[in-house]
Amino acid sequence: DQVEADLDRRQELLIDDLAQSRSTLQARLGHVTPHLCWPQGYYDGAYIAAAQQCGFSHLYTVERGSVLPRADVRRIRRIRR
């Protein structure tokens, strides 16, 4: 996805990948979750849109920090020591 130069094609590939991951979770666990941790921590606005389109609402970053009650659930930080 980060190597695809065509932005429309990149978005299409990302949506396909996320939808396939969600399908795999459904098949293996019998249910899906609205939570997604970005592999390797990379994301941008297009990634967020794709994740939401696939049914993910709580998106975890690798950005350091605390999660406060009014935090943006599309950019949840992780506490790291």
N, CA, C and O atoms as a MOPAC input file, in Angstrom:
PM7 MOZYME 1SCF
protein

 N      0.80700 1    -1.19800 1     0.00000 1
 C      0.00000 1     0.00000 1     0.00000 1
 C      0.85000 1     1.26100 1     0.00000 1
 O      0.50300 1     2.21500 1    -0.69600 1
 N      1.93000 1     1.30900 1     0.73800 1
 C      2.78200 1     2.49300 1     0.72600 1
 C      3.63900 1     2.57600 1    -0.53000 1
 O      4.21200 1     3.62800 1    -0.81400 1
 N      3.73700 1     1.49900 1    -1.27800 1
 C      4.54300 1     1.50500 1    -2.49600 1
 C      3.70100 1     1.75100 1    -3.74400 1
 O      4.25000 1     1.94200 1    -4.83000 1
 N      2.40800 1     1.75000 1    -3.60900 1
 C      1.51800 1     1.99300 1    -4.75300 1
 C      1.44100 1     3.49700 1    -5.01900 1
 O      1.01600 1     4.26600 1    -4.15700 1
 N      1.84800 1     3.90000 1    -6.19700 1
 C      1.87600 1     5.32000 1    -6.54500 1
 C      0.47900 1     5.88000 1    -6.84200 1
 O      0.19300 1     7.03800 1    -6.53700 1
 N     -0.37500 1     5.06600 1    -7.42700 1
 C     -1.72600 1     5.51700 1    -7.77500 1
 C     -2.58800 1     5.52200 1    -6.51400 1
 O     -2.84800 1     4.46700 1    -5.93400 1
 N     -3.03000 1     6.70400 1    -6.09000 1
 C     -3.76200 1     6.82900 1    -4.83000 1
 C     -5.09500 1     6.09500 1    -4.82500 1
 O     -5.48800 1     5.53700 1    -3.80000 1
 N     -5.79600 1     6.08600 1    -5.95400 1
 C     -7.06600 1     5.35300 1    -6.02000 1
 C     -6.83000 1     3.85300 1    -5.88600 1
 O     -7.56300 1     3.15900 1    -5.18200 1
 N     -5.80800 1     3.36800 1    -6.56200 1
 C     -5.47400 1     1.93800 1    -6.48900 1
 C     -5.00200 1     1.58000 1    -5.07800 1
 O     -5.34700 1     0.52000 1    -4.55700 1
 N     -4.21600 1     2.46200 1    -4.46300 1
 C     -3.75800 1     2.23100 1    -3.09000 1
 C     -4.94100 1     2.07600 1    -2.14700 1
 O     -4.96500 1     1.17400 1    -1.30900 1
 N     -5.92600 1     2.96500 1    -2.28900 1
 C     -7.10600 1     2.91800 1    -1.43200 1
 C     -7.88800 1     1.62100 1    -1.65800 1
 O     -8.36800 1     0.99800 1    -0.71000 1
 N     -8.00600 1     1.23400 1    -2.90700 1
 C     -8.69600 1    -0.01300 1    -3.24900 1
 C     -7.99100 1    -1.22100 1    -2.61800 1
 O     -8.64200 1    -2.09300 1    -2.04400 1
 N     -6.67400 1    -1.26500 1    -2.72600 1
 C     -5.90500 1    -2.37100 1    -2.13700 1
 C     -6.02500 1    -2.39300 1    -0.62000 1
 O     -6.14900 1    -3.45800 1    -0.01500 1
 N     -5.98700 1    -1.22900 1    -0.01900 1
 C     -6.10200 1    -1.14100 1     1.43500 1
 C     -7.46900 1    -1.62300 1     1.91000 1
 O     -7.56300 1    -2.38000 1     2.87600 1
 N     -8.52200 1    -1.18700 1     1.23500 1
 C     -9.87300 1    -1.62100 1     1.59700 1
 C    -10.00300 1    -3.12900 1     1.44000 1
 O    -10.57700 1    -3.79500 1     2.30200 1
 N     -9.47500 1    -3.67400 1     0.34600 1
 C     -9.51900 1    -5.12200 1     0.14500 1
 C     -8.79600 1    -5.85600 1     1.26800 1
 O     -9.29600 1    -6.86000 1     1.77600 1
 N     -7.62300 1    -5.36300 1     1.65800 1
 C     -6.83700 1    -5.99600 1     2.71500 1
 C     -7.57800 1    -5.94800 1     4.05100 1
 O     -7.65200 1    -6.95500 1     4.75600 1
 N     -8.11900 1    -4.80000 1     4.39500 1
 C     -8.84200 1    -4.67700 1     5.66700 1
 C    -10.11700 1    -5.51600 1     5.67400 1
 O    -10.44200 1    -6.14100 1     6.68400 1
 N    -10.83600 1    -5.53400 1     4.56500 1
 C    -12.06100 1    -6.33800 1     4.47700 1
 C    -11.73000 1    -7.82600 1     4.60000 1
 O    -12.45400 1    -8.57500 1     5.25500 1
 N    -10.64700 1    -8.24300 1     3.97400 1
 C    -10.22700 1    -9.64700 1     4.06300 1
 C     -9.82400 1    -9.99000 1     5.49900 1
 O    -10.15100 1   -11.07100 1     5.98700 1
 N     -9.13000 1    -9.09700 1     6.16900 1
 C     -8.74400 1    -9.32700 1     7.56500 1
 C     -9.98000 1    -9.45300 1     8.45100 1
 O    -10.04600 1   -10.31700 1     9.32500 1
 N    -10.93500 1    -8.59900 1     8.21800 1
 C    -12.18300 1    -8.63600 1     9.00300 1
 C    -12.93200 1    -9.93900 1     8.75900 1
 O    -13.49100 1   -10.52600 1     9.68600 1
 N    -12.94000 1   -10.38000 1     7.52800 1
 C    -13.58600 1   -11.65900 1     7.17000 1
 C    -12.89700 1   -12.83900 1     7.84400 1
 O    -13.55700 1   -13.76500 1     8.31500 1
 N    -11.58100 1   -12.80200 1     7.88600 1
 C    -10.80800 1   -13.86100 1     8.53900 1
 C    -11.12100 1   -13.91000 1    10.03000 1
 O    -11.30000 1   -14.98900 1    10.59500 1
 N    -11.18700 1   -12.74000 1    10.67000 1
 C    -11.54900 1   -12.70200 1    12.09200 1
 C    -12.94100 1   -13.30200 1    12.31900 1
 O    -13.15200 1   -14.06800 1    13.25900 1
 N    -13.87000 1   -12.94700 1    11.46100 1
 C    -15.24000 1   -13.46700 1    11.57500 1
 C    -15.24000 1   -14.98800 1    11.45800 1
 O    -15.88900 1   -15.67900 1    12.24300 1
 N    -14.51400 1   -15.50000 1    10.48000 1
 C    -14.48300 1   -16.94600 1    10.24500 1
 C    -13.81200 1   -17.69800 1    11.39400 1
 O    -14.27600 1   -18.76800 1    11.78900 1
 N    -12.73600 1   -17.15200 1    11.92400 1
 C    -11.98100 1   -17.85300 1    12.96000 1
 C    -12.54600 1   -17.67000 1    14.36600 1
 O    -12.48100 1   -18.58400 1    15.18800 1
 N    -13.09500 1   -16.49600 1    14.64000 1
 C    -13.54800 1   -16.19600 1    15.99700 1
 C    -15.06300 1   -16.22400 1    16.15500 1
 O    -15.57400 1   -16.27900 1    17.27300 1
 N    -15.77000 1   -16.18700 1    15.04900 1
 C    -17.22500 1   -16.17000 1    15.10900 1
 C    -17.80400 1   -14.77600 1    15.29600 1
 O    -19.02200 1   -14.60900 1    15.34900 1
 N    -16.94500 1   -13.78700 1    15.39400 1
 C    -17.39000 1   -12.39300 1    15.50200 1
 C    -16.23700 1   -11.47800 1    15.08400 1
 O    -15.09500 1   -11.91300 1    14.93700 1
 N    -16.56100 1   -10.23800 1    14.90300 1
 C    -15.52900 1    -9.26100 1    14.55400 1
 C    -15.47900 1    -8.17600 1    15.62200 1
 O    -16.37900 1    -8.06200 1    16.45400 1
 N    -14.45000 1    -7.41200 1    15.58700 1
 C    -14.26000 1    -6.33800 1    16.54900 1
 C    -14.17200 1    -5.01500 1    15.80100 1
 O    -13.73700 1    -4.98100 1    14.65000 1
 N    -14.57800 1    -3.93700 1    16.44100 1
 C    -14.42400 1    -2.63300 1    15.79500 1
 C    -13.03500 1    -2.03400 1    16.01600 1
 O    -12.78100 1    -0.90000 1    15.61000 1
 N    -12.13100 1    -2.78600 1    16.65500 1
 C    -10.80100 1    -2.28900 1    16.99700 1
 C     -9.76700 1    -2.74800 1    15.96800 1
 O     -9.78900 1    -3.88600 1    15.50000 1
 N     -8.85600 1    -1.82100 1    15.62900 1
 C     -7.78600 1    -2.12600 1    14.68100 1
 C     -6.50100 1    -1.46300 1    15.14900 1
 O     -6.48400 1    -0.26800 1    15.44400 1
 N     -5.43100 1    -2.23300 1    15.21600 1
 C     -4.10500 1    -1.68600 1    15.49900 1
 C     -3.36100 1    -1.61000 1    14.17300 1
 O     -3.26300 1    -2.59800 1    13.44600 1
 N     -2.84600 1    -0.44400 1    13.87300 1
 C     -2.11900 1    -0.28400 1    12.61600 1
 C     -0.80100 1    -1.04200 1    12.67600 1
 O      0.03600 1    -0.75700 1    13.53300 1
 N     -0.60600 1    -2.00600 1    11.77600 1
 C      0.66700 1    -2.71600 1    11.72900 1
 C      1.79400 1    -1.71500 1    11.43700 1
 O      1.66800 1    -0.89200 1    10.52900 1
 N      2.83700 1    -1.77800 1    12.16200 1
 C      3.99700 1    -0.91600 1    12.01100 1
 C      3.67800 1     0.55500 1    12.28400 1
 O      4.54900 1     1.41300 1    12.13800 1
 N      2.44900 1     0.85000 1    12.67400 1
 C      2.08900 1     2.18500 1    13.09800 1
 C      1.76600 1     3.19600 1    12.01700 1
 O      1.32800 1     4.30200 1    12.33400 1
 N      1.96500 1     2.86000 1    10.75000 1
 C      1.71300 1     3.84200 1     9.69600 1
 C      0.21900 1     3.97000 1     9.41000 1
 O     -0.49100 1     2.97200 1     9.29000 1
 N     -0.23900 1     5.20400 1     9.30500 1
 C     -1.60300 1     5.48300 1     8.86500 1
 C     -1.66600 1     6.93900 1     8.42400 1
 O     -0.80000 1     7.74700 1     8.76300 1
 N     -2.68600 1     7.25000 1     7.67800 1
 C     -2.96500 1     8.63500 1     7.30400 1
 C     -4.47500 1     8.76300 1     7.15000 1
 O     -5.20700 1     7.82300 1     7.45800 1
 N     -4.94000 1     9.88700 1     6.68900 1
 C     -6.37500 1    10.10500 1     6.55600 1
 C     -7.05800 1     9.09400 1     5.65100 1
 O     -8.18300 1     8.67300 1     5.92200 1
 N     -6.38700 1     8.70400 1     4.58400 1
 C     -6.95700 1     7.71200 1     3.66600 1
 C     -7.07500 1     6.34500 1     4.34100 1
 O     -8.03900 1     5.61600 1     4.11100 1
 N     -6.09500 1     6.00500 1     5.16900 1
 C     -6.15200 1     4.74600 1     5.90300 1
 C     -7.32100 1     4.75200 1     6.88700 1
 O     -8.04400 1     3.76500 1     7.01500 1
 N     -7.49200 1     5.86900 1     7.57300 1
 C     -8.60300 1     5.97900 1     8.52000 1
 C     -9.92900 1     5.80800 1     7.80400 1
 O    -10.80400 1     5.08700 1     8.28300 1
 N    -10.08900 1     6.46300 1     6.66100 1
 C    -11.32700 1     6.34400 1     5.88700 1
 C    -11.57600 1     4.90200 1     5.45100 1
 O    -12.70500 1     4.41600 1     5.51300 1
 N    -10.52700 1     4.22500 1     5.01300 1
 C    -10.66500 1     2.83100 1     4.58200 1
 C    -11.06200 1     1.93700 1     5.75500 1
 O    -11.92800 1     1.07300 1     5.62000 1
 N    -10.42800 1     2.14900 1     6.90000 1
 C    -10.75400 1     1.34200 1     8.07800 1
 C    -12.20600 1     1.54600 1     8.49300 1
 O    -12.90300 1     0.58500 1     8.81800 1
 N    -12.65800 1     2.78300 1     8.48300 1
 C    -14.04500 1     3.05900 1     8.84400 1
 C    -15.00500 1     2.43800 1     7.83000 1
 O    -16.05600 1     1.91800 1     8.20100 1
 N    -14.64300 1     2.49500 1     6.56800 1
 C    -15.48800 1     1.88600 1     5.53000 1
 C    -15.62700 1     0.38200 1     5.74400 1
 O    -16.64800 1    -0.20800 1     5.39200 1
 N    -14.59600 1    -0.23800 1     6.32400 1
 C    -14.61000 1    -1.68400 1     6.57500 1
 C    -15.19500 1    -2.04200 1     7.93700 1
 O    -15.22700 1    -3.21700 1     8.30100 1
 N    -15.66000 1    -1.04700 1     8.69500 1
 C    -16.32900 1    -1.33300 1     9.95600 1
 C    -15.48300 1    -1.17700 1    11.20100 1
 O    -15.94400 1    -1.48200 1    12.30100 1
 N    -14.25200 1    -0.70800 1    11.05100 1
 C    -13.40600 1    -0.47500 1    12.21300 1
 C    -13.63100 1     0.96000 1    12.70300 1
 O    -13.60300 1     1.90100 1    11.91000 1
 N    -13.84900 1     1.11900 1    13.99200 1
 C    -14.11200 1     2.45800 1    14.52700 1
 C    -13.06000 1     2.91200 1    15.53300 1
 O    -12.85500 1     4.11400 1    15.70700 1
 N    -12.39700 1     1.98300 1    16.18800 1
 C    -11.38700 1     2.30600 1    17.19500 1
 C    -10.02200 1     1.91800 1    16.63800 1
 O     -9.70800 1     0.73600 1    16.50200 1
 N     -9.21700 1     2.92600 1    16.31700 1
 C     -7.96500 1     2.70200 1    15.60200 1
 C     -6.78300 1     3.08000 1    16.48000 1
 O     -6.68900 1     4.20800 1    16.96300 1
 N     -5.88100 1     2.12300 1    16.68200 1
 C     -4.75700 1     2.28600 1    17.59400 1
 C     -3.48000 1     2.62400 1    16.83400 1
 O     -3.12000 1     1.95000 1    15.86800 1
 N     -2.80500 1     3.67100 1    17.28200 1
 C     -1.55000 1     4.10200 1    16.68000 1
 C     -0.39200 1     3.59700 1    17.53500 1
 O     -0.59900 1     2.91600 1    18.53900 1
 N      0.81600 1     3.93500 1    17.13100 1
 C      1.97500 1     3.66900 1    17.97600 1
 C      2.47400 1     4.98500 1    18.57700 1
 O      3.56600 1     5.04700 1    19.14100 1
 N      1.67300 1     6.01800 1    18.45200 1
 C      2.02300 1     7.31000 1    19.03500 1
 C      1.95000 1     7.21600 1    20.54800 1
 O      1.02500 1     6.63500 1    21.11500 1
 N      2.92900 1     7.79200 1    21.16700 1
 C      3.04400 1     7.71100 1    22.61500 1
 C      2.11300 1     8.71400 1    23.28900 1
 O      1.98000 1     9.85400 1    22.84300 1
 N      1.48000 1     8.28000 1    24.35300 1
 C      0.64400 1     9.19700 1    25.10600 1
 C     -0.47900 1     8.50300 1    25.84000 1
 O     -0.72200 1     7.30900 1    25.66500 1
 N     -1.15100 1     9.26900 1    26.65400 1
 C     -2.27800 1     8.76200 1    27.42100 1
 C     -3.56000 1     8.90200 1    26.61000 1
 O     -3.66000 1     9.74200 1    25.71500 1
 N     -4.52200 1     8.07600 1    26.93600 1
 C     -5.82100 1     8.15300 1    26.29200 1
 C     -6.78300 1     8.80200 1    27.28000 1
 O     -7.07100 1     8.25400 1    28.34300 1
 N     -7.25700 1     9.94800 1    26.91600 1
 C     -8.17900 1    10.69400 1    27.76200 1
 C     -9.61600 1    10.40400 1    27.34800 1
 O     -9.84800 1     9.94400 1    26.23000 1
 N    -10.59100 1    10.66200 1    28.22700 1
 C    -11.98500 1    10.32500 1    27.91900 1
 C    -12.50800 1    10.88200 1    26.59200 1
 O    -13.33900 1    10.24200 1    25.94800 1
 N    -12.05100 1    12.02800 1    26.18400 1
 C    -12.54400 1    12.62400 1    24.92900 1
 C    -11.57000 1    12.44700 1    23.76600 1
 O    -11.59800 1    13.20900 1    22.80000 1
 N    -10.72900 1    11.45700 1    23.86600 1
 C     -9.73800 1    11.20500 1    22.81600 1
 C    -10.42800 1    10.80500 1    21.51700 1
 O    -11.51700 1    10.23100 1    21.52700 1
 N     -9.78700 1    11.11100 1    20.42000 1
 C    -10.26500 1    10.72200 1    19.09600 1
 C    -10.06800 1     9.21000 1    18.95300 1
 O     -8.93100 1     8.73900 1    18.92700 1
 N    -11.15000 1     8.45300 1    18.86200 1
 C    -11.04700 1     6.98800 1    18.80000 1
 C    -10.47400 1     6.50400 1    17.47100 1
 O    -10.23400 1     5.30900 1    17.30000 1
 N    -10.25700 1     7.40900 1    16.54200 1
 C     -9.60700 1     7.04200 1    15.28100 1
 C     -8.09200 1     7.15000 1    15.38400 1
 O     -7.36800 1     6.76000 1    14.46800 1
 N     -7.61600 1     7.68700 1    16.51900 1
 C     -6.17000 1     7.87400 1    16.72200 1
 C     -5.82000 1     7.60500 1    18.18900 1
 O     -5.33200 1     8.49400 1    18.88700 1
 N     -6.06600 1     6.39800 1    18.64400 1
 C     -5.82200 1     6.05100 1    20.04500 1
 C     -4.32800 1     5.83200 1    20.24700 1
 O     -3.69400 1     5.04500 1    19.54400 1
 N     -3.79200 1     6.53500 1    21.21000 1
 C     -2.36300 1     6.42700 1    21.52000 1
 C     -2.10600 1     5.20200 1    22.39200 1
 O     -3.02600 1     4.65700 1    23.00200 1
 N     -0.85200 1     4.78100 1    22.44200 1
 C     -0.45600 1     3.65000 1    23.28800 1
 C      0.50900 1     4.14600 1    24.35000 1
 O      1.36800 1     4.98800 1    24.08700 1
 N      0.36100 1     3.62800 1    25.51700 1
 C      1.29800 1     3.95600 1    26.58700 1
 C      2.48500 1     3.01300 1    26.44600 1
 O      2.32300 1     1.79300 1    26.44300 1
 N      3.65900 1     3.58000 1    26.33100 1
 C      4.88400 1     2.77200 1    26.23500 1
 C      5.83800 1     3.21800 1    27.32600 1
 O      5.92600 1     4.40500 1    27.64000 1
 N      6.53900 1     2.27700 1    27.89200 1
 C      7.51200 1     2.59300 1    28.93300 1
 C      8.88300 1     2.69800 1    28.36800 1
 O      9.83500 1     2.96000 1    29.10300 1

